[in-house]
Structure formats: C-alpha cells, structure tokens
Amino acid sequence: MSYLHCLPPSVEPRVSDHMPQIIDMIKQIVDNGFAYGVDGDVYFSVEKFPDYGRLSGRKLEDNRAGERVAIDSRKRNPADFALWKSAKEGEPFWESPWGPGRPGWHIECSAMSSVYLGYSFDIHGGGMDLMFPHHENEIVQSCAACCESNIRYWVHNGFVTINSEKMSKSLGNFFTIRQVIELYHPLALRLFLMGTHYRSPINYSDVLLESASERIFYIYQTLQDSQALLSEYGRANLKDSIPQDIVSCINDLQNSFVISMSDDLHTPVVLAALSDPLKTINDLLHTRKGKKRELRVESLAALEKTIKHVLTALGLMPSSYSEALHQLREKALKRVKFSETEVQQKIEERDMARKNKEYEKSDAIRKELAAVGIALMDSPEGTTWRPVVPTALQQEPVMAN
C-alpha cells in the first residue's frame, strides 16, 4: 500500500480489543427495544426499523430467506440478523450478559467506528457487495443504539474484473497487488485504477496496464524535461506575468480538477484534463515555435506547478522523476525479458545499419523492439528508448495520451 502511495490509516482496531464496547452497544440496542435474545443468541428485529433497506433500495419483502443459509426458525423474521452468537465448540468466545459467545459480523464495525469516529461521521466505504446486507445492517443497528447516528456519504467501489468476470478467490482468477507490481510500476497501477470511476467495475488487462505505464512515463518525462530547463534559471529572474493562452490552459485544468473531484471523485476526467497542459509543456520545450515563445520559462514554471499540485492530490507524485523513470524502464525490461545492455546493443546495431544505408534492417530492428514495448527515440544527441504499449497488443483499446 505504501508503494501505491496509499496513506496509512490513523487507527487499525482489532475486534478482540473492543469486546466491552461491542457488548455495550448490543445492550443499548436491546434496551431500546430493537433486539431480542434466543438461547444465548441476540437478533436485531428488522421489523422494528421501518427504514430498513434505504441504502440499497431493497424492501423487506424482497428478501427471500433460505437462499444462502438455512432459515433459523427461532427468528421472528427470516431477515433478522445476529448481534451476538452463542459459543460453539472450537470457536473463540467471550463472556456476555447472554452467555459465552462472540459478536455478529455487522456489530463489530458499528461499535469500533463509534469508538473512534463517533456516531456521526462523513464517509463510510467498502466494496459494492457490502451495500447489502452488511452496510444496511450497520445503519439500522447504529441508529437503534443512538438515534443521532448518521453517515453523510456512503462510497462503494466497483469490482476489478478479468474478461468482465469478478475477480475472486473462489473462481481462482485473481492475483495479488504484489504480483502485479513485480512487472509494473506501482504508480502505473494506481493510474490504471484511477482511469475508471471508483464506483464502476474495471476490467483488468495487460494492454490497459501497459497503456498506464506508457502514460505515466510520458507524464514524468515531460515534467523532468521541464524541471531540467527551469533549473538553469533562477527564480529571481522569472517575471510574474504569463501569456493569456497559458493562463487559460492552467485555469481549465484547475477548474476541471475542482469540479470533477467534487463530483464524487471523478478521477478519469481529471486525468484526461492533464493532456493539454502536458502537450503545451512539450511544445514549449521541443518545438521551434514553442522555443521562441515570449515568457516561455515563466509559462513552463506555472504549468509545472499546477500539474504537480494535481498529481500530488491524486497520489501520483513521485519523490523523484528520474528515479521513477528509471524504475519504469526496469519494469518494462523485466516484462520483455531484456537487459539494458541488450537494448543498447540493438540501438548500436541499428545505428550501424543506418550509417551503412541498410534501411530495411534499421526499420526491422525498430519494429522488433516496438513489438515488445520498446520505442526508439532519435534526436541530435543520439537514440534513447522508452516503454510503450507493445504493437502486438495495440489492436486492443488503450488509454489515449
């Protein structure tokens, strides 16, 4: 998670350390008339809570009992759920007013969140599969314990799918983040995930990760090139003004960022909005017209500052552009099973072919490398390479630069 630039949680509570608080919440729910005990078990009575189902939009009569687990005839309603379960042989247990046992799944979350966040807080998240019954049950039991309980926003992320099928252990079609970042840079994976709105399912494929790797390499290379030029100028020498078209470009990115992130964290729109500012930087750096622009350096400084702000907010800002670019190249080489030395040998072989006017051989080497995801870049200073989507995969849809 650190590699993915995910901030660590402030608290990571354990259920076993909060048994008194869980038992106290269950007692409160029972005392308020929303739960009942049966043979050492305690059940929440959903019929006592008319708003049950308001999060998922499901009605009580829509719930068909017995589809996933056997019906417990001791329940007053088949939809009633356990707050406390009596001890069973071989299971851990704790003492309680209802006898030895353990808490139900849903009550653990309500009790621990109330300890650290209170009964009212801003955001509760989870996978879309948790909306019902887990989060639905959390809402009613928390409200039953405290009438002022309220959560302002519920956020549910879509699933990662493979060939449009949910990734899961039971299907055996899953792999771990650790396995993915063996071959792809963690921030390329983060960019890939942010390329789809968090509520939507995202289909995992090699071509999409290759595209994300190419895209993030392009971003960091652009910013490193800009930084290299800016380092030649002192801040004191820069003017305060920049051309109006650059101001408009910056304002468009800032407005898109604020509006899109305020609209339920619409990250794909923000990522798309980076395209124009990045293209403008490259024009200023590399085109004849751009190099002659008035206030060129000031424009680069302003554009870079705004892009860095957006990348930082998205958790995509590396500690060093050069280090990230080096790591992206290393991962690309690992994917194609090439060494840096072998790539340089191919470049030298191509240079020799070009000198000898063996253009078919030169083109063949370029195409051979492009097929596996290595693009050669010719310049007056020589030939370098960067990772790209392998041409063998380019028939599939990819993220646009």
Short mmCIF file of C-alpha atoms in Angstrom, two decimals:
data_model
loop_
_atom_site.label_atom_id
_atom_site.label_comp_id
_atom_site.label_asym_id
_atom_site.label_seq_id
_atom_site.Cartn_x
_atom_site.Cartn_y
_atom_site.Cartn_z
CA MET A 1 0.00 0.00 0.00
CA SER A 2 2.95 2.30 0.65
CA TYR A 3 4.30 1.60 -2.85
CA LEU A 4 0.86 2.58 -4.22
CA HIS A 5 1.06 5.89 -2.29
CA CYS A 6 -1.91 4.96 -0.10
CA LEU A 7 -1.75 6.88 3.17
CA PRO A 8 -1.74 4.61 6.24
CA PRO A 9 -4.86 4.58 8.45
CA SER A 10 -4.62 6.55 11.69
CA VAL A 11 -6.03 3.59 13.64
CA GLU A 12 -6.23 -0.13 12.81
CA PRO A 13 -8.50 -1.50 15.55
CA ARG A 14 -8.95 -5.21 16.32
CA VAL A 15 -12.33 -6.66 17.23
CA SER A 16 -10.83 -8.69 20.06
CA ASP A 17 -9.62 -5.49 21.74
CA HIS A 18 -13.11 -3.90 21.70
CA MET A 19 -15.35 -6.59 23.15
CA PRO A 20 -16.63 -4.40 26.05
CA GLN A 21 -17.72 -1.67 23.59
CA ILE A 22 -19.41 -4.24 21.33
CA ILE A 23 -21.30 -5.77 24.24
CA ASP A 24 -22.32 -2.30 25.49
CA MET A 25 -23.73 -1.41 22.05
CA ILE A 26 -25.72 -4.65 21.88
CA LYS A 27 -27.12 -4.00 25.36
CA GLN A 28 -28.16 -0.50 24.25
CA ILE A 29 -29.95 -1.91 21.18
CA VAL A 30 -31.76 -4.50 23.33
CA ASP A 31 -32.71 -1.87 25.95
CA ASN A 32 -34.09 0.36 23.18
CA GLY A 33 -36.39 -2.47 22.05
CA PHE A 34 -34.78 -3.26 18.70
CA ALA A 35 -33.32 -6.68 19.52
CA TYR A 36 -34.26 -9.89 21.31
CA GLY A 37 -32.42 -12.85 22.82
CA VAL A 38 -32.98 -16.53 22.00
CA ASP A 39 -30.97 -19.33 23.69
CA GLY A 40 -27.83 -17.23 24.10
CA ASP A 41 -28.11 -15.56 20.67
CA VAL A 42 -29.22 -11.96 20.17
CA TYR A 43 -31.02 -10.89 16.97
CA PHE A 44 -31.84 -7.49 15.56
CA SER A 45 -35.53 -7.18 14.74
CA VAL A 46 -35.70 -5.59 11.29
CA GLU A 47 -39.47 -5.09 11.52
CA LYS A 48 -38.87 -2.59 14.33
CA PHE A 49 -36.97 -0.38 11.88
CA PRO A 50 -39.23 0.90 9.05
CA ASP A 51 -36.31 2.46 7.12
CA TYR A 52 -34.51 -0.87 6.74
CA GLY A 53 -33.30 -1.09 3.15
CA ARG A 54 -32.99 2.64 2.49
CA LEU A 55 -29.33 2.43 1.42
CA SER A 56 -29.67 -0.39 -1.11
CA GLY A 57 -33.23 0.41 -2.09
CA ARG A 58 -34.34 -3.11 -1.21
CA LYS A 59 -37.64 -3.71 0.51
CA LEU A 60 -38.02 -6.18 3.32
CA GLU A 61 -40.49 -8.26 1.32
CA ASP A 62 -37.91 -8.55 -1.50
CA ASN A 63 -35.53 -10.51 0.72
CA ARG A 64 -36.06 -14.22 0.15
CA ALA A 65 -34.86 -16.25 3.07
CA GLY A 66 -33.00 -19.52 2.76
CA GLU A 67 -31.14 -18.77 -0.47
CA ARG A 68 -27.69 -18.57 1.08
CA VAL A 69 -28.07 -20.04 4.59
CA ALA A 70 -30.56 -22.29 6.31
CA ILE A 71 -33.53 -20.50 7.88
CA ASP A 72 -33.33 -20.21 11.67
CA SER A 73 -36.88 -20.95 12.90
CA ARG A 74 -36.16 -19.18 16.18
CA LYS A 75 -36.08 -15.79 14.41
CA ARG A 76 -39.19 -13.62 14.48
CA ASN A 77 -38.45 -12.64 10.89
CA PRO A 78 -36.15 -14.56 8.49
CA ALA A 79 -34.30 -11.27 7.74
CA ASP A 80 -33.36 -10.68 11.40
CA PHE A 81 -29.60 -10.79 11.82
CA ALA A 82 -27.31 -11.82 14.69
CA LEU A 83 -25.76 -9.26 17.03
CA TRP A 84 -24.37 -11.95 19.33
CA LYS A 85 -23.86 -15.66 18.68
CA SER A 86 -23.67 -18.25 21.44
CA ALA A 87 -20.41 -20.14 21.76
CA LYS A 88 -19.84 -23.19 19.58
CA GLU A 89 -17.26 -25.86 20.20
CA GLY A 90 -13.82 -24.99 18.85
CA GLU A 91 -14.61 -21.29 18.37
CA PRO A 92 -13.20 -18.40 20.43
CA PHE A 93 -15.71 -16.88 22.86
CA TRP A 94 -16.17 -14.08 25.39
CA GLU A 95 -18.45 -13.75 28.37
CA SER A 96 -21.54 -11.58 27.95
CA PRO A 97 -24.95 -10.92 29.61
CA TRP A 98 -26.39 -13.54 27.19
CA GLY A 99 -23.78 -16.16 27.98
CA PRO A 100 -20.45 -17.04 26.37
CA GLY A 101 -20.24 -16.27 22.65
CA ARG A 102 -18.91 -13.90 20.02
CA PRO A 103 -20.23 -10.86 18.18
CA GLY A 104 -22.02 -10.98 14.85
CA TRP A 105 -20.18 -9.66 11.81
CA HIS A 106 -22.05 -6.37 11.41
CA ILE A 107 -21.96 -5.13 15.01
CA GLU A 108 -18.16 -5.14 15.12
CA CYS A 109 -17.94 -2.32 12.55
CA SER A 110 -20.62 -0.15 14.16
CA ALA A 111 -19.07 -0.44 17.61
CA MET A 112 -15.49 0.27 16.55
CA SER A 113 -16.41 3.18 14.28
CA SER A 114 -18.42 4.75 17.11
CA VAL A 115 -15.38 4.48 19.41
CA TYR A 116 -13.01 6.32 17.04
CA LEU A 117 -15.32 8.47 14.91
CA GLY A 118 -18.45 8.90 16.98
CA TYR A 119 -21.97 8.01 15.87
CA SER A 120 -21.93 10.65 13.14
CA PHE A 121 -19.13 10.95 10.61
CA ASP A 122 -18.61 11.88 6.98
CA ILE A 123 -17.63 8.86 4.87
CA HIS A 124 -18.09 5.10 5.08
CA GLY A 125 -16.63 2.98 2.31
CA GLY A 126 -16.45 -0.56 1.06
CA GLY A 127 -17.00 -2.78 -1.96
CA MET A 128 -20.35 -2.67 -3.74
CA ASP A 129 -21.07 -6.19 -2.45
CA LEU A 130 -21.15 -4.82 1.11
CA MET A 131 -24.07 -2.45 0.47
CA PHE A 132 -26.47 -5.26 1.33
CA PRO A 133 -26.66 -6.75 3.85
CA HIS A 134 -23.56 -5.53 5.70
CA HIS A 135 -23.89 -1.76 5.42
CA GLU A 136 -27.67 -1.91 5.56
CA ASN A 137 -27.39 -3.74 8.86
CA GLU A 138 -24.76 -1.36 10.14
CA ILE A 139 -27.09 1.59 9.58
CA VAL A 140 -30.06 0.16 11.47
CA GLN A 141 -28.09 -1.19 14.43
CA SER A 142 -26.15 2.09 14.84
CA CYS A 143 -29.37 4.10 14.67
CA ALA A 144 -31.01 1.70 17.09
CA ALA A 145 -28.17 2.24 19.56
CA CYS A 146 -28.11 6.02 19.09
CA CYS A 147 -30.90 7.97 17.41
CA GLU A 148 -28.42 10.66 16.33
CA SER A 149 -26.31 8.21 14.31
CA ASN A 150 -25.65 9.49 10.79
CA ILE A 151 -23.15 8.94 7.98
CA ARG A 152 -23.17 11.63 5.30
CA TYR A 153 -21.66 9.70 2.38
CA TRP A 154 -21.57 6.01 1.54
CA VAL A 155 -18.98 5.17 -1.12
CA HIS A 156 -18.95 1.73 -2.75
CA ASN A 157 -16.21 0.74 -5.17
CA GLY A 158 -16.80 -1.47 -8.19
CA PHE A 159 -15.04 -4.77 -8.67
CA VAL A 160 -11.88 -5.49 -10.60
CA THR A 161 -12.88 -7.96 -13.30
CA ILE A 162 -11.00 -10.21 -15.71
CA ASN A 163 -12.77 -10.74 -19.02
CA SER A 164 -15.74 -8.99 -17.40
CA GLU A 165 -15.93 -11.62 -14.65
CA LYS A 166 -15.49 -10.60 -11.00
CA MET A 167 -12.03 -11.37 -9.65
CA SER A 168 -12.39 -13.68 -6.66
CA LYS A 169 -10.61 -16.44 -4.78
CA SER A 170 -13.49 -18.84 -5.33
CA LEU A 171 -13.17 -18.52 -9.12
CA GLY A 172 -9.37 -18.79 -8.97
CA ASN A 173 -9.00 -15.87 -11.39
CA PHE A 174 -7.26 -13.47 -9.03
CA PHE A 175 -3.75 -12.24 -8.43
CA THR A 176 -2.26 -10.00 -5.78
CA ILE A 177 -1.01 -6.43 -5.94
CA ARG A 178 2.41 -7.83 -5.06
CA GLN A 179 2.36 -9.98 -8.21
CA VAL A 180 1.28 -7.05 -10.40
CA ILE A 181 3.98 -4.66 -9.17
CA GLU A 182 6.65 -7.26 -9.87
CA LEU A 183 6.16 -6.31 -13.53
CA TYR A 184 4.51 -2.88 -13.41
CA HIS A 185 5.40 0.27 -11.50
CA PRO A 186 3.05 0.78 -8.53
CA LEU A 187 2.13 4.27 -9.72
CA ALA A 188 1.26 2.88 -13.15
CA LEU A 189 -1.13 0.53 -11.35
CA ARG A 190 -2.54 3.48 -9.39
CA LEU A 191 -3.04 5.45 -12.61
CA PHE A 192 -4.74 2.43 -14.21
CA LEU A 193 -7.18 2.14 -11.30
CA MET A 194 -7.91 5.88 -11.33
CA GLY A 195 -8.65 5.72 -15.04
CA THR A 196 -12.07 4.28 -14.19
CA HIS A 197 -14.53 5.90 -11.77
CA TYR A 198 -14.29 4.12 -8.44
CA ARG A 199 -17.97 3.06 -8.46
CA SER A 200 -17.65 1.36 -11.84
CA PRO A 201 -16.22 -2.11 -12.47
CA ILE A 202 -12.75 -2.06 -14.00
CA ASN A 203 -11.62 -4.76 -16.40
CA TYR A 204 -8.02 -5.81 -15.80
CA SER A 205 -5.91 -6.47 -18.88
CA ASP A 206 -2.25 -6.33 -19.82
CA VAL A 207 -2.90 -3.78 -22.55
CA LEU A 208 -4.53 -1.34 -20.09
CA LEU A 209 -1.64 -1.66 -17.65
CA GLU A 210 0.85 -1.24 -20.50
CA SER A 211 -1.06 1.88 -21.53
CA ALA A 212 -1.00 3.24 -17.97
CA SER A 213 2.76 2.58 -17.82
CA GLU A 214 3.33 4.41 -21.09
CA ARG A 215 1.14 7.29 -19.95
CA ILE A 216 2.82 7.79 -16.59
CA PHE A 217 6.26 7.57 -18.22
CA TYR A 218 5.17 10.35 -20.60
CA ILE A 219 3.97 12.49 -17.67
CA TYR A 220 7.18 12.10 -15.65
CA GLN A 221 9.43 12.52 -18.69
CA THR A 222 7.64 15.76 -19.61
CA LEU A 223 7.97 17.12 -16.08
CA GLN A 224 11.62 16.06 -15.80
CA ASP A 225 12.45 17.80 -19.09
CA SER A 226 10.69 20.92 -17.84
CA GLN A 227 12.46 20.75 -14.49
CA ALA A 228 15.84 20.41 -16.23
CA LEU A 229 15.26 23.59 -18.21
CA LEU A 230 13.87 25.52 -15.24
CA SER A 231 16.88 24.59 -13.12
CA GLU A 232 19.00 26.70 -15.47
CA TYR A 233 17.08 29.82 -14.45
CA GLY A 234 16.95 31.43 -11.02
CA ARG A 235 13.54 32.12 -9.51
CA ALA A 236 14.59 35.74 -9.05
CA ASN A 237 14.95 36.14 -12.83
CA LEU A 238 11.42 34.99 -13.61
CA LYS A 239 8.68 37.50 -14.37
CA ASP A 240 5.28 37.37 -12.71
CA SER A 241 3.20 37.52 -15.89
CA ILE A 242 2.45 34.72 -18.36
CA PRO A 243 0.60 34.77 -21.72
CA GLN A 244 -3.21 34.64 -21.67
CA ASP A 245 -3.43 31.30 -23.51
CA ILE A 246 -1.23 29.72 -20.81
CA VAL A 247 -3.41 31.27 -18.11
CA SER A 248 -6.48 29.75 -19.81
CA CYS A 249 -4.80 26.35 -20.04
CA ILE A 250 -3.97 26.42 -16.32
CA ASN A 251 -7.45 27.64 -15.36
CA ASP A 252 -9.06 24.87 -17.41
CA LEU A 253 -7.06 22.24 -15.54
CA GLN A 254 -7.75 23.78 -12.13
CA ASN A 255 -11.48 24.11 -12.83
CA SER A 256 -11.70 20.57 -14.18
CA PHE A 257 -9.88 19.29 -11.10
CA VAL A 258 -12.15 21.05 -8.60
CA ILE A 259 -15.40 20.28 -10.43
CA SER A 260 -14.57 16.64 -11.22
CA MET A 261 -13.16 15.73 -7.80
CA SER A 262 -16.16 17.43 -6.16
CA ASP A 263 -18.41 15.31 -8.39
CA ASP A 264 -17.96 12.04 -6.48
CA LEU A 265 -14.18 11.87 -7.09
CA HIS A 266 -14.43 11.66 -10.88
CA THR A 267 -10.73 10.92 -11.40
CA PRO A 268 -10.91 9.84 -15.10
CA VAL A 269 -11.96 13.37 -16.10
CA VAL A 270 -9.06 14.88 -14.13
CA LEU A 271 -6.55 12.54 -15.77
CA ALA A 272 -7.89 13.48 -19.20
CA ALA A 273 -7.62 17.17 -18.31
CA LEU A 274 -3.85 16.78 -17.84
CA SER A 275 -3.38 16.19 -21.58
CA ASP A 276 -3.48 19.81 -22.81
CA PRO A 277 -1.10 21.25 -20.17
CA LEU A 278 1.38 18.40 -20.78
CA LYS A 279 1.20 18.91 -24.54
CA THR A 280 1.73 22.64 -24.03
CA ILE A 281 4.86 21.95 -21.95
CA ASN A 282 6.24 19.68 -24.66
CA ASP A 283 5.53 22.30 -27.31
CA LEU A 284 7.39 24.92 -25.27
CA LEU A 285 10.29 22.54 -24.72
CA HIS A 286 10.75 20.94 -28.10
CA THR A 287 9.05 22.75 -30.99
CA ARG A 288 10.67 25.58 -32.90
CA LYS A 289 7.64 27.80 -32.35
CA GLY A 290 7.47 26.95 -28.64
CA LYS A 291 11.13 27.73 -28.04
CA LYS A 292 10.58 31.23 -29.42
CA ARG A 293 7.55 31.95 -27.23
CA GLU A 294 7.62 35.08 -25.09
CA LEU A 295 7.73 34.29 -21.35
CA ARG A 296 8.48 30.65 -22.21
CA VAL A 297 10.26 29.83 -18.96
CA GLU A 298 7.60 31.55 -16.85
CA SER A 299 4.92 29.57 -18.68
CA LEU A 300 6.75 26.30 -18.03
CA ALA A 301 7.11 27.10 -14.33
CA ALA A 302 3.40 27.93 -13.96
CA LEU A 303 2.25 24.84 -15.88
CA GLU A 304 4.54 22.51 -13.97
CA LYS A 305 3.39 23.90 -10.62
CA THR A 306 -0.28 23.30 -11.44
CA ILE A 307 0.31 19.77 -12.76
CA LYS A 308 2.37 18.87 -9.68
CA HIS A 309 -0.48 20.09 -7.46
CA VAL A 310 -2.95 17.80 -9.25
CA LEU A 311 -0.59 14.80 -9.22
CA THR A 312 0.08 15.30 -5.51
CA ALA A 313 -3.64 15.35 -4.72
CA LEU A 314 -4.11 12.14 -6.75
CA GLY A 315 -1.18 10.43 -5.01
CA LEU A 316 0.73 10.19 -8.31
CA MET A 317 3.65 12.48 -7.49
CA PRO A 318 6.93 10.54 -7.26
CA SER A 319 9.74 11.54 -4.91
CA SER A 320 12.00 11.86 -7.97
CA TYR A 321 11.13 11.96 -11.67
CA SER A 322 14.44 10.41 -12.68
CA GLU A 323 14.10 7.58 -10.17
CA ALA A 324 10.51 6.85 -11.28
CA LEU A 325 11.56 6.88 -14.95
CA HIS A 326 14.43 4.52 -14.18
CA GLN A 327 12.06 2.15 -12.34
CA LEU A 328 9.53 2.29 -15.20
CA ARG A 329 12.27 1.31 -17.66
CA GLU A 330 13.44 -1.52 -15.38
CA LYS A 331 9.90 -2.91 -15.10
CA ALA A 332 9.48 -2.71 -18.89
CA LEU A 333 12.73 -4.62 -19.41
CA LYS A 334 11.62 -7.25 -16.92
CA ARG A 335 8.33 -7.71 -18.81
CA VAL A 336 10.10 -8.28 -22.13
CA LYS A 337 12.98 -10.26 -20.58
CA PHE A 338 15.60 -7.89 -21.99
CA SER A 339 18.56 -6.30 -20.26
CA GLU A 340 19.60 -2.67 -20.70
CA THR A 341 22.78 -3.93 -22.35
CA GLU A 342 20.80 -5.92 -24.92
CA VAL A 343 18.67 -2.88 -25.80
CA GLN A 344 21.80 -0.74 -26.21
CA GLN A 345 23.29 -3.43 -28.45
CA LYS A 346 20.17 -3.28 -30.63
CA ILE A 347 20.44 0.51 -30.78
CA GLU A 348 24.10 0.29 -31.82
CA GLU A 349 23.26 -2.37 -34.40
CA ARG A 350 20.56 -0.10 -35.82
CA ASP A 351 22.91 2.92 -35.83
CA MET A 352 25.41 0.90 -37.84
CA ALA A 353 22.72 -0.20 -40.29
CA ARG A 354 21.66 3.42 -40.79
CA LYS A 355 25.25 4.52 -41.41
CA ASN A 356 25.56 1.75 -43.99
CA LYS A 357 22.22 2.83 -45.52
CA GLU A 358 20.71 -0.57 -44.68
CA TYR A 359 17.35 0.99 -44.01
CA GLU A 360 15.33 -2.22 -44.17
CA LYS A 361 17.50 -3.72 -41.43
CA SER A 362 17.24 -0.47 -39.42
CA ASP A 363 13.45 -0.50 -39.68
CA ALA A 364 13.30 -4.18 -38.78
CA ILE A 365 15.21 -3.55 -35.53
CA ARG A 366 12.89 -0.66 -34.64
CA LYS A 367 9.82 -2.82 -35.32
CA GLU A 368 11.28 -5.78 -33.42
CA LEU A 369 11.70 -3.63 -30.29
CA ALA A 370 8.34 -1.87 -30.72
CA ALA A 371 6.61 -5.25 -30.90
CA VAL A 372 7.67 -6.00 -27.32
CA GLY A 373 7.07 -2.48 -26.00
CA ILE A 374 10.33 -0.58 -26.52
CA ALA A 375 10.14 2.59 -28.63
CA LEU A 376 13.32 4.14 -30.01
CA MET A 377 13.57 7.95 -29.92
CA ASP A 378 16.06 9.61 -32.30
CA SER A 379 17.46 13.07 -31.54
CA PRO A 380 20.59 15.09 -32.41
CA GLU A 381 22.11 13.81 -29.15
CA GLY A 382 21.59 10.17 -30.14
CA THR A 383 18.98 7.43 -29.75
CA THR A 384 17.22 6.67 -26.48
CA TRP A 385 14.30 4.37 -25.68
CA ARG A 386 11.11 4.49 -23.66
CA PRO A 387 8.48 1.89 -22.75
CA VAL A 388 5.30 1.88 -24.84
CA VAL A 389 2.33 -0.40 -25.42
CA PRO A 390 3.70 -3.35 -27.45
CA THR A 391 2.47 -3.21 -31.03
CA ALA A 392 1.29 -6.80 -30.59
CA LEU A 393 -1.28 -5.50 -28.08
CA GLN A 394 -2.27 -2.29 -29.83
CA GLN A 395 -5.33 -3.79 -31.50
CA GLU A 396 -6.97 -3.71 -28.07
CA PRO A 397 -8.39 -0.41 -26.65
CA VAL A 398 -5.87 1.68 -24.68
CA MET A 399 -5.77 4.96 -22.75
CA ALA A 400 -5.09 7.92 -25.02
CA ASN A 401 -2.05 10.13 -24.42
#
